């Protein structure tokens, strides 16, 4: 299974943009890039996913490198409620097993 | 709402007793997963299923068994609970390729083994 690498932690100020990086150099052509986040005492929740093109939704944007070996989750204006652990994971239709990494703990300062 | 529910949500049990956690889905998705989460360890895969009666082990399967006799239910059993199995357990389902294989998690089951 392809692995992802993320920084352990990041800090941001409230109302500023946040760029959360993820490296996935062993990504295969059928792997979708997914991002999830987990708030304290809650289950992980879906944020965004993409295959090759950049993606936007109401929660965030996903920028995917041209070679697909890295991606960046962009929170345009961080709020205190965005403080969470963010997980980047590759999901393929051919793979049953899904392993999560340690994720990035995002702290948002008021 | 992804149609996934876990039960029980909270349970306290004694060491050595059997415990079964249930994950129920309403939409006939093929893949279902059981994870546990402990402080400092993130999400660790216990077992997963890719169809009725089709299951496989994850990273931390020792002490756990699973069963999937029908599409909608994925059961996690601790045959003889130990204190090291005190944890939060999350079930997850995976949507199909048309939805980008998106995963949805249940709300979690808090298990305490005393």
Tab-separated table of C-alpha atoms in Angstrom:
chain	number	residue	atom	x	y	z
A	1	UNK	CA	0.000	0.000	0.000
A	2	UNK	CA	1.242	3.445	-0.869
A	3	UNK	CA	2.194	5.525	2.159
A	4	UNK	CA	1.837	9.191	2.939
A	5	UNK	CA	4.090	11.482	4.941
A	6	UNK	CA	2.817	14.491	6.847
A	7	UNK	CA	4.353	16.865	9.399
A	8	UNK	CA	3.419	15.947	12.947
A	9	UNK	CA	2.077	19.371	13.811
A	10	UNK	CA	1.443	22.833	12.441
A	11	UNK	CA	0.266	26.119	13.863
A	12	UNK	CA	-1.832	28.838	12.348
A	13	UNK	CA	-3.411	32.099	13.384
A	14	UNK	CA	-7.137	32.486	13.242
A	15	UNK	CA	-8.506	33.848	9.958
A	16	UNK	CA	-5.259	33.179	8.115
A	17	UNK	CA	-4.849	30.573	5.371
A	18	UNK	CA	-3.355	27.204	6.258
A	19	UNK	CA	-1.476	24.919	3.890
A	20	UNK	CA	-1.162	21.343	5.085
A	21	UNK	CA	1.315	19.316	3.006
A	22	UNK	CA	1.342	15.611	2.246
A	23	UNK	CA	3.958	13.609	0.378
A	24	UNK	CA	2.972	10.432	-1.423
A	25	UNK	CA	5.862	9.624	-3.737
A	26	UNK	CA	4.756	5.989	-4.280
A	27	UNK	CA	1.276	6.894	-5.463
A	28	UNK	CA	-0.097	4.766	-8.282
A	29	UNK	CA	-2.260	5.867	-11.147
A	30	UNK	CA	-5.485	4.562	-9.630
A	31	UNK	CA	-4.991	6.090	-6.178
A	32	UNK	CA	-7.307	8.854	-5.073
A	33	UNK	CA	-5.885	11.385	-2.627
A	34	UNK	CA	-8.175	11.815	0.354
A	35	UNK	CA	-8.128	14.133	3.335
A	36	UNK	CA	-9.966	13.557	6.582
A	37	UNK	CA	-9.937	15.417	9.834
A	38	UNK	CA	-10.714	14.395	13.357
A	39	UNK	CA	-11.957	16.687	16.052
A	40	UNK	CA	-11.484	15.716	19.708
A	41	UNK	CA	-13.797	12.907	20.839
A	42	UNK	CA	-15.262	12.480	17.360
A	43	UNK	CA	-14.806	10.090	14.489
A	44	UNK	CA	-12.790	11.240	11.485
A	45	UNK	CA	-14.774	13.155	8.908
A	46	UNK	CA	-14.301	13.487	5.176
A	47	UNK	CA	-12.844	16.789	3.985
A	48	UNK	CA	-11.996	16.478	0.322
A	49	UNK	CA	-10.551	14.149	-2.283
A	50	UNK	CA	-9.070	14.345	-5.752
A	51	UNK	CA	-7.355	12.336	-8.443
A	52	UNK	CA	-5.369	14.656	-10.699
A	53	UNK	CA	-6.947	18.098	-10.807
A	54	UNK	CA	-7.218	20.636	-8.017
A	55	UNK	CA	-10.499	20.464	-6.153
A	56	UNK	CA	-12.566	22.923	-4.174
A	57	UNK	CA	-15.482	22.405	-1.850
A	58	UNK	CA	-17.140	24.329	0.939
A	59	UNK	CA	-14.641	23.092	3.511
A	60	UNK	CA	-11.301	23.367	1.744
A	61	UNK	CA	-9.266	23.210	-1.432
A	62	UNK	CA	-6.948	20.448	-2.540
A	63	UNK	CA	-3.938	21.274	-4.654
A	64	UNK	CA	-2.335	18.274	-6.346
A	65	UNK	CA	1.151	18.425	-7.793
A	66	UNK	CA	1.472	17.754	-11.489
A	67	UNK	CA	3.401	14.520	-10.859
A	68	UNK	CA	0.879	13.618	-8.089
A	69	UNK	CA	3.652	12.837	-5.655
A	70	UNK	CA	2.476	15.479	-3.235
A	71	UNK	CA	-0.636	17.419	-2.369
A	72	UNK	CA	-1.663	20.310	-0.151
A	73	UNK	CA	-4.859	20.811	1.764
A	74	UNK	CA	-5.731	24.487	1.923
A	75	UNK	CA	-7.985	25.982	4.550
A	76	UNK	CA	-8.618	29.489	3.282
A	77	UNK	CA	-9.417	31.104	6.615
A	78	UNK	CA	-8.649	29.035	9.663
A	79	UNK	CA	-11.071	29.180	12.537
A	80	UNK	CA	-10.707	27.814	16.041
A	81	UNK	CA	-13.057	25.007	15.033
A	82	UNK	CA	-10.528	23.866	12.434
A	83	UNK	CA	-8.140	22.743	15.165
A	84	UNK	CA	-7.982	19.000	14.566
A	85	UNK	CA	-5.820	16.147	13.342
A	86	UNK	CA	-5.724	16.073	9.551
A	87	UNK	CA	-5.063	12.804	7.756
A	88	UNK	CA	-3.910	12.392	4.178
A	89	UNK	CA	-4.549	8.920	2.779
A	90	UNK	CA	-4.402	7.240	-0.606
A	91	UNK	CA	-7.336	5.082	-1.584
A	92	UNK	CA	-7.383	2.776	-4.547
A	93	UNK	CA	-10.285	0.796	-5.897
A	94	UNK	CA	-7.974	-2.213	-5.928
A	95	UNK	CA	-6.980	-1.974	-2.284
A	96	UNK	CA	-9.104	-3.266	0.570
A	97	UNK	CA	-6.777	-2.492	3.443
A	98	UNK	CA	-6.670	1.160	4.516
A	99	UNK	CA	-3.886	2.289	6.810
A	100	UNK	CA	-3.926	5.744	8.347
A	101	UNK	CA	-0.722	7.549	9.216
A	102	UNK	CA	-0.231	9.733	12.269
A	103	UNK	CA	-1.674	12.820	10.603
A	104	UNK	CA	-0.932	16.489	11.241
A	105	UNK	CA	-2.194	18.117	14.404
A	106	UNK	CA	-3.269	21.640	13.526
A	107	UNK	CA	-3.360	24.257	16.254
A	108	UNK	CA	-5.178	27.486	15.565
A	109	UNK	CA	-4.310	30.490	17.679
A	110	UNK	CA	-6.840	33.247	18.310
B	1	UNK	CA	-25.655	11.090	6.716
B	2	UNK	CA	-23.753	8.026	5.532
B	3	UNK	CA	-26.095	5.576	7.235
B	4	UNK	CA	-23.600	4.041	9.624
B	5	UNK	CA	-24.289	3.323	13.273
B	6	UNK	CA	-22.288	1.682	16.019
B	7	UNK	CA	-23.548	-0.063	19.135
B	8	UNK	CA	-23.069	0.081	21.981
B	9	UNK	CA	-21.659	3.583	22.132
B	10	UNK	CA	-20.287	3.106	25.633
B	11	UNK	CA	-19.532	-0.069	27.537
B	12	UNK	CA	-17.710	-1.045	30.701
B	13	UNK	CA	-16.837	-4.697	31.036
B	14	UNK	CA	-14.710	-6.926	33.213
B	15	UNK	CA	-11.473	-8.581	32.211
B	16	UNK	CA	-12.048	-11.993	30.698
B	17	UNK	CA	-15.590	-11.397	29.486
B	18	UNK	CA	-16.566	-11.513	25.823
B	19	UNK	CA	-17.629	-8.301	24.150
B	20	UNK	CA	-19.209	-7.732	20.752
B	21	UNK	CA	-19.402	-4.384	19.011
B	22	UNK	CA	-21.786	-3.956	16.124
B	23	UNK	CA	-21.453	-1.780	13.046
B	24	UNK	CA	-24.549	-1.360	10.929
B	25	UNK	CA	-24.879	0.291	7.536
B	26	UNK	CA	-28.007	0.974	5.520
B	27	UNK	CA	-26.603	1.299	2.006
B	28	UNK	CA	-25.039	-2.082	1.052
B	29	UNK	CA	-21.448	-0.887	0.724
B	30	UNK	CA	-18.948	-3.632	0.133
B	31	UNK	CA	-16.057	-2.502	2.337
B	32	UNK	CA	-16.326	-2.136	6.103
B	33	UNK	CA	-13.570	-1.515	8.630
B	34	UNK	CA	-12.883	-1.642	12.351
B	35	UNK	CA	-10.255	0.695	13.811
B	36	UNK	CA	-9.149	1.381	17.326
B	37	UNK	CA	-7.720	4.648	18.535
B	38	UNK	CA	-5.563	5.198	21.577
B	39	UNK	CA	-3.728	8.293	22.753
B	40	UNK	CA	-0.533	8.734	20.768
B	41	UNK	CA	-1.344	5.972	18.288
B	42	UNK	CA	-3.786	7.442	15.823
B	43	UNK	CA	-6.145	5.101	13.984
B	44	UNK	CA	-5.032	1.499	13.776
B	45	UNK	CA	-6.795	-1.012	11.562
B	46	UNK	CA	-8.027	-4.137	13.365
B	47	UNK	CA	-9.926	-6.026	10.669
B	48	UNK	CA	-11.739	-5.211	7.495
B	49	UNK	CA	-14.308	-6.864	5.270
B	50	UNK	CA	-14.696	-6.797	1.517
B	51	UNK	CA	-17.962	-8.709	1.341
B	52	UNK	CA	-20.205	-11.151	3.131
B	53	UNK	CA	-18.010	-13.711	4.889
B	54	UNK	CA	-14.906	-12.079	3.380
B	55	UNK	CA	-12.663	-10.553	6.009
B	56	UNK	CA	-8.972	-9.921	6.521
B	57	UNK	CA	-6.628	-8.831	9.253
B	58	UNK	CA	-5.314	-5.359	9.820
B	59	UNK	CA	-2.360	-4.040	11.818
B	60	UNK	CA	-3.573	-4.984	15.304
B	61	UNK	CA	-5.816	-8.029	14.928
B	62	UNK	CA	-4.553	-10.143	17.845
B	63	UNK	CA	-7.306	-10.697	20.419
B	64	UNK	CA	-10.060	-9.715	18.003
B	65	UNK	CA	-12.319	-11.608	15.636
B	66	UNK	CA	-14.900	-10.362	13.188
B	67	UNK	CA	-17.883	-11.664	11.333
B	68	UNK	CA	-19.969	-10.448	8.459
B	69	UNK	CA	-22.904	-12.743	7.807
B	70	UNK	CA	-24.889	-10.099	5.963
B	71	UNK	CA	-23.897	-6.990	4.041
B	72	UNK	CA	-25.239	-4.482	6.520
B	73	UNK	CA	-23.588	-5.762	9.710
B	74	UNK	CA	-19.919	-6.083	10.645
B	75	UNK	CA	-19.331	-7.437	14.137
B	76	UNK	CA	-16.143	-7.071	16.171
B	77	UNK	CA	-15.685	-9.549	19.010
B	78	UNK	CA	-13.244	-9.517	21.870
B	79	UNK	CA	-13.336	-13.156	22.949
B	80	UNK	CA	-11.811	-12.455	26.349
B	81	UNK	CA	-11.421	-8.753	27.013
B	82	UNK	CA	-8.174	-7.448	28.493
B	83	UNK	CA	-7.324	-4.048	29.933
B	84	UNK	CA	-5.114	-3.351	26.898
B	85	UNK	CA	-8.256	-3.410	24.781
B	86	UNK	CA	-9.657	-0.384	26.565
B	87	UNK	CA	-9.971	2.002	23.657
B	88	UNK	CA	-12.244	3.886	21.325
B	89	UNK	CA	-13.400	1.736	18.427
B	90	UNK	CA	-14.451	3.237	15.123
B	91	UNK	CA	-16.274	1.473	12.346
B	92	UNK	CA	-16.006	2.790	8.809
B	93	UNK	CA	-17.608	2.105	5.454
B	94	UNK	CA	-16.192	2.840	2.068
B	95	UNK	CA	-18.263	4.200	-0.736
B	96	UNK	CA	-17.674	3.038	-4.276
B	97	UNK	CA	-15.452	4.410	-7.008
B	98	UNK	CA	-18.118	6.760	-8.332
B	99	UNK	CA	-17.825	8.593	-5.002
B	100	UNK	CA	-14.037	8.448	-5.083
B	101	UNK	CA	-13.899	5.600	-2.568
B	102	UNK	CA	-14.786	8.031	0.204
B	103	UNK	CA	-14.769	6.665	3.745
B	104	UNK	CA	-17.330	7.464	6.376
B	105	UNK	CA	-16.813	6.724	10.032
B	106	UNK	CA	-19.237	5.895	12.766
B	107	UNK	CA	-19.398	7.927	15.940
B	108	UNK	CA	-17.267	5.509	17.921
B	109	UNK	CA	-17.703	2.987	20.713
B	110	UNK	CA	-15.949	3.724	23.977
B	111	UNK	CA	-14.924	0.476	25.655
B	112	UNK	CA	-13.462	0.252	29.139
B	113	UNK	CA	-12.150	-3.080	30.420
B	114	UNK	CA	-11.714	-3.132	34.197
